[in-house]
PDB file of C-alpha atoms in Angstrom:
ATOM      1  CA  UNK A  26      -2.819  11.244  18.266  1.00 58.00           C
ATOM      2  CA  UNK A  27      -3.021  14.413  15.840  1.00 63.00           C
ATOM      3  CA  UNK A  28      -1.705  14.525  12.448  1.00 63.00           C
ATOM      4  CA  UNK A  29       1.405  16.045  12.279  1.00 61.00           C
ATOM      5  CA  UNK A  30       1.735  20.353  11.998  1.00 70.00           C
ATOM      6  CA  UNK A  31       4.816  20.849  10.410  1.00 68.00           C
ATOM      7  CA  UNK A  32       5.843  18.521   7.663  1.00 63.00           C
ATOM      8  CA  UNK A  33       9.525  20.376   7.319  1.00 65.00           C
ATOM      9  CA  UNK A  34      10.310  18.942  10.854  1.00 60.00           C
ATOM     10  CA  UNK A  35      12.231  16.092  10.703  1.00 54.00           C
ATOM     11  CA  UNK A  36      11.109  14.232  13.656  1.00 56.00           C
ATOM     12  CA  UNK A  37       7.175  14.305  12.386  1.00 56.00           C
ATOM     13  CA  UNK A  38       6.180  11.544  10.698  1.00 57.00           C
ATOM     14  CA  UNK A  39       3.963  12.463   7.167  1.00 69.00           C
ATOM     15  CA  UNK A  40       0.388  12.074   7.703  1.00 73.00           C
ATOM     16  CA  UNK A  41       0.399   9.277   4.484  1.00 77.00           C
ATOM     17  CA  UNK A  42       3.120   7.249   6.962  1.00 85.00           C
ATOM     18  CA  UNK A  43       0.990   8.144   9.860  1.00 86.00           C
ATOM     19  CA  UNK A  44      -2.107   6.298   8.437  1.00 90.00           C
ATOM     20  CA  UNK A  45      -0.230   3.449   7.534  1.00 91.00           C
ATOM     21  CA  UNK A  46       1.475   3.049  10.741  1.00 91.00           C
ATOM     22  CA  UNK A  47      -1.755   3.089  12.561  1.00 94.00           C
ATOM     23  CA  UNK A  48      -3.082   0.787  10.264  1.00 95.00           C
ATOM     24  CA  UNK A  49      -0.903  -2.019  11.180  1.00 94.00           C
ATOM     25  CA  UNK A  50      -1.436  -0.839  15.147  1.00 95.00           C
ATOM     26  CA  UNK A  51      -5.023  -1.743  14.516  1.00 97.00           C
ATOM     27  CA  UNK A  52      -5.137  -4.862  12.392  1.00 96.00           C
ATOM     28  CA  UNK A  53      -2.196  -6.345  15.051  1.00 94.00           C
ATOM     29  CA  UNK A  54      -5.193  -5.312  18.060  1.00 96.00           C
ATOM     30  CA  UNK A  55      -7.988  -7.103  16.286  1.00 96.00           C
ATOM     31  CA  UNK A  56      -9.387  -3.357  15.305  1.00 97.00           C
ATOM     32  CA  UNK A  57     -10.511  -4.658  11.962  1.00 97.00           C
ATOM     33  CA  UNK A  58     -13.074  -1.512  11.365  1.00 98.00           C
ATOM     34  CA  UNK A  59     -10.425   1.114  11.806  1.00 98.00           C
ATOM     35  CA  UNK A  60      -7.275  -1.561  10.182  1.00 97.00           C
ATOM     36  CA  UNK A  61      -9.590  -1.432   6.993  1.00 98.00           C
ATOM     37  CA  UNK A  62     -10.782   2.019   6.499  1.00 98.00           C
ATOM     38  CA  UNK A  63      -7.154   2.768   7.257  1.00 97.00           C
ATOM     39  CA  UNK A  64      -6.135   0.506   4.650  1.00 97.00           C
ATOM     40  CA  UNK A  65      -8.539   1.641   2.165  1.00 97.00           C
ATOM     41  CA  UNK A  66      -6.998   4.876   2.899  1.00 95.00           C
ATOM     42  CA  UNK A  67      -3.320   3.797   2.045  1.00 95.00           C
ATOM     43  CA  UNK A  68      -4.469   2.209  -1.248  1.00 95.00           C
ATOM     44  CA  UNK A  69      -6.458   5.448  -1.836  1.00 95.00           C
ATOM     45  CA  UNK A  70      -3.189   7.486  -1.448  1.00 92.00           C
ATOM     46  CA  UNK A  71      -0.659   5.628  -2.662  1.00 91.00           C
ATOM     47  CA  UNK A  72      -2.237   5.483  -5.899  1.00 92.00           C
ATOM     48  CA  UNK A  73      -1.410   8.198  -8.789  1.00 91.00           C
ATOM     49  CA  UNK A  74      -4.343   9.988 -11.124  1.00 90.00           C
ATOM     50  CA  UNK A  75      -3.119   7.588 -13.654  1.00 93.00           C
ATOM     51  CA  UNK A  76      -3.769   4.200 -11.387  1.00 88.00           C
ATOM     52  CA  UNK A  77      -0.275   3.736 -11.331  1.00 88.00           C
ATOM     53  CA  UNK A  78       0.661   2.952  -7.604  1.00 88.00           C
ATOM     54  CA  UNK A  79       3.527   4.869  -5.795  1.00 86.00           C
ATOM     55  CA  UNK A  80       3.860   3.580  -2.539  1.00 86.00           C
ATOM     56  CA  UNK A  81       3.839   0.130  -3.312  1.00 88.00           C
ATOM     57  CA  UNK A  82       4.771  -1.631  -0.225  1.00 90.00           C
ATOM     58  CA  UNK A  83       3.105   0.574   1.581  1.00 91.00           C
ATOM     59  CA  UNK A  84       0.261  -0.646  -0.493  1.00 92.00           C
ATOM     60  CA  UNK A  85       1.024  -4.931  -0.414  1.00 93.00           C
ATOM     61  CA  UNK A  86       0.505  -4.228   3.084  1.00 94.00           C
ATOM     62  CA  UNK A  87      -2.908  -2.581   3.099  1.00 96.00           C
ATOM     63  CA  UNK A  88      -3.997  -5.368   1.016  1.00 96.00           C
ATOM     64  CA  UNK A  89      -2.765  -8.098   3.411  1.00 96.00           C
ATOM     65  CA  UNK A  90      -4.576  -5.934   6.408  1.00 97.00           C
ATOM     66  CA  UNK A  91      -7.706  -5.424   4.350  1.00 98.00           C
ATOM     67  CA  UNK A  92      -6.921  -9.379   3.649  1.00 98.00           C
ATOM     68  CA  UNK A  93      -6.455 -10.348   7.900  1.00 97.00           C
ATOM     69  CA  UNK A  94      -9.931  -8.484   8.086  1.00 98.00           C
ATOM     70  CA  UNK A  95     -11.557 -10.657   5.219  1.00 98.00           C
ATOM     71  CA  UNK A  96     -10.350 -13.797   7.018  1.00 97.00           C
ATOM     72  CA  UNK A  97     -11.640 -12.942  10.453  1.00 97.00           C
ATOM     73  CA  UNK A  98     -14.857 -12.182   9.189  1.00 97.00           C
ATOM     74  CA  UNK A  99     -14.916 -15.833   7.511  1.00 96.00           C
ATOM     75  CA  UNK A 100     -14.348 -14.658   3.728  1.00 97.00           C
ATOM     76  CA  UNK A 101     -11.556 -16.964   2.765  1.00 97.00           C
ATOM     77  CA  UNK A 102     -11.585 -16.355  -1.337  1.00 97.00           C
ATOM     78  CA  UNK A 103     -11.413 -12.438  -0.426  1.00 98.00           C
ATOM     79  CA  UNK A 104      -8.891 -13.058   1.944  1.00 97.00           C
ATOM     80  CA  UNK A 105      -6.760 -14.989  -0.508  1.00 96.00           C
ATOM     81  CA  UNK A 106      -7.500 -12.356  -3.343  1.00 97.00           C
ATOM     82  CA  UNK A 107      -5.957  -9.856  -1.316  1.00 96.00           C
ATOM     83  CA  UNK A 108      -2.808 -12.024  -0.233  1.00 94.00           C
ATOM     84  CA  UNK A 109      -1.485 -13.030  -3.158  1.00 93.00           C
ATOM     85  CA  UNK A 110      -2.347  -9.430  -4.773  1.00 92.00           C
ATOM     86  CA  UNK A 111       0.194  -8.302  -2.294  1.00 91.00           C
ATOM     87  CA  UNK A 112       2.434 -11.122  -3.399  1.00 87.00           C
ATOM     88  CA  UNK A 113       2.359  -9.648  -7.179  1.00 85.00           C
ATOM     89  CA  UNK A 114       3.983  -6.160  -6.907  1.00 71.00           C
ATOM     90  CA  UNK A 115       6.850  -5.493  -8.952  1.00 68.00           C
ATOM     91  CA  UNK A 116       8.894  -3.832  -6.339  1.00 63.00           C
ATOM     92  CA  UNK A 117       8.463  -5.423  -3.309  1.00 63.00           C
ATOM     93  CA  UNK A 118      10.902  -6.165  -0.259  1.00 76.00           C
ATOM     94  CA  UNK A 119      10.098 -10.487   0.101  1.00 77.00           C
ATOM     95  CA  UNK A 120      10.836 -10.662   3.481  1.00 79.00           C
ATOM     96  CA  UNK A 121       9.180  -7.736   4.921  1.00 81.00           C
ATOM     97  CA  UNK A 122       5.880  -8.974   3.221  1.00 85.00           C
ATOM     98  CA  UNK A 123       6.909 -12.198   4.266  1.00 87.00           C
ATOM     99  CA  UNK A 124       6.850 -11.296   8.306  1.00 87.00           C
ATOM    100  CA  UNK A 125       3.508  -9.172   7.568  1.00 88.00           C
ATOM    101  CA  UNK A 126       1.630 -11.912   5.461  1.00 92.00           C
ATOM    102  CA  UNK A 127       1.967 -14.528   8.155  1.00 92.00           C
ATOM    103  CA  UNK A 128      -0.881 -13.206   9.918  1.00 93.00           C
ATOM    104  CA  UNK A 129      -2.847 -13.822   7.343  1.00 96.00           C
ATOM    105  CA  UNK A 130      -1.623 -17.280   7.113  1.00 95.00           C
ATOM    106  CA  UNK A 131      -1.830 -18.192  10.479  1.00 96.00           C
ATOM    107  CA  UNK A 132      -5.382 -16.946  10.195  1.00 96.00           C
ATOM    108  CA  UNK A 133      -5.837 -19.187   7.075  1.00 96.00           C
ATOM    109  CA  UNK A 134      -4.222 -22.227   8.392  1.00 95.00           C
ATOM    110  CA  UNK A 135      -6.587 -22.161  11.731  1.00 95.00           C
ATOM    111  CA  UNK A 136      -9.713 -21.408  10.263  1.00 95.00           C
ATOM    112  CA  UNK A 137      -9.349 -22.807   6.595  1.00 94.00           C
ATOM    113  CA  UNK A 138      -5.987 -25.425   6.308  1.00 85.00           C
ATOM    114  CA  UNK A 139      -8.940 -27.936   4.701  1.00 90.00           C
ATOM    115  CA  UNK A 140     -10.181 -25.870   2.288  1.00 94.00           C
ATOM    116  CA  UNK A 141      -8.031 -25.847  -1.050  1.00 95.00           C
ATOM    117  CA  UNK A 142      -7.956 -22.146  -1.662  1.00 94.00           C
ATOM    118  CA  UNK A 143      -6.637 -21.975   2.014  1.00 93.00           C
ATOM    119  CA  UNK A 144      -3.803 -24.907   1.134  1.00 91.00           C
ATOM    120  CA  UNK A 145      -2.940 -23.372  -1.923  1.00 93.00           C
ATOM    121  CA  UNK A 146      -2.412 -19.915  -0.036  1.00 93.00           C
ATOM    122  CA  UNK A 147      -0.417 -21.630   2.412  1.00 93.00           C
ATOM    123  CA  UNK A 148       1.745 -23.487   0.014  1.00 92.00           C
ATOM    124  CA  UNK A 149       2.285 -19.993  -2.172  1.00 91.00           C
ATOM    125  CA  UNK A 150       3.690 -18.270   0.932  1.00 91.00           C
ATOM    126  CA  UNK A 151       5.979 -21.679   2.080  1.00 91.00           C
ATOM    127  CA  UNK A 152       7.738 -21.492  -1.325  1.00 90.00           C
ATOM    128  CA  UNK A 153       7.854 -17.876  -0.979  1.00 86.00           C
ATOM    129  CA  UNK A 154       9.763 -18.139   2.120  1.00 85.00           C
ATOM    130  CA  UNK A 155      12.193 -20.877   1.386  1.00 86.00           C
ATOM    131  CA  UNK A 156      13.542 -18.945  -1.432  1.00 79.00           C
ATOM    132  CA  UNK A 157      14.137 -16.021   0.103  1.00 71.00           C
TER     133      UNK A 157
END
């Protein structure tokens, strides 16, 4: 599908949404080449001259998608570093991040429940979820 033409039409999605949309299309279809250069991509964006970021969901979830592809390729502390970096944002909407980060987990708890950094990711994201 082509970027969008014409921003000023109301029914075209922006090509920063577009990228992130199509991010999460192919980290859900096990695409994890295209999920992570897409991801990359949203950081890369989202983030000001200054470092400051701008799109910050937008952003938690490029890091749990560049954090699903760590996992599947058996990197459990990079996979971990990403998910709770998501987990640290300022402004964040919990249960949105929530319903996204669960891949990850369910990822971590099949392939690395006995390790500690993968129990201690689990437990983060079980207290995360029963306060919200």
């Amino acid at each position: 599908m082509p970027y969008p033409e014409n921003l000023d039409h109301h029914f075209v999605v922006d090509p920063a949404k577009f990228d992130f949309y199509a991010m999460d299309c192919y980290r859900l279809l096990g695409e994890d080449r295209f999920a992570q250069n897409l991801a990359r991509e949203v950081i890369r964006a989202g983030t000001d001259f200054d470092g400051s970021e701008r799109s910050p969901m937008r952003m938690a979830e490029a890091r749990i998608t560049l954090g699903v592809v760590a996992a599947r390729q058996g990197d459990l502390d990079q996979a971990v570093n990403y998910g709770e970096w998501a987990l640290k944002g300022d402004r964040q909407s919990l249960p949105s991040l929530l319903m996204v980060s669960r891949e990850l987990a369910a990822i971590v708890n099949r392939d690395f429940a006995a390790e500690p950094t993968g129990h201690e990711y689990l437990d983060h994201l079980t207290a995360l979820s029963r306060a919200s």
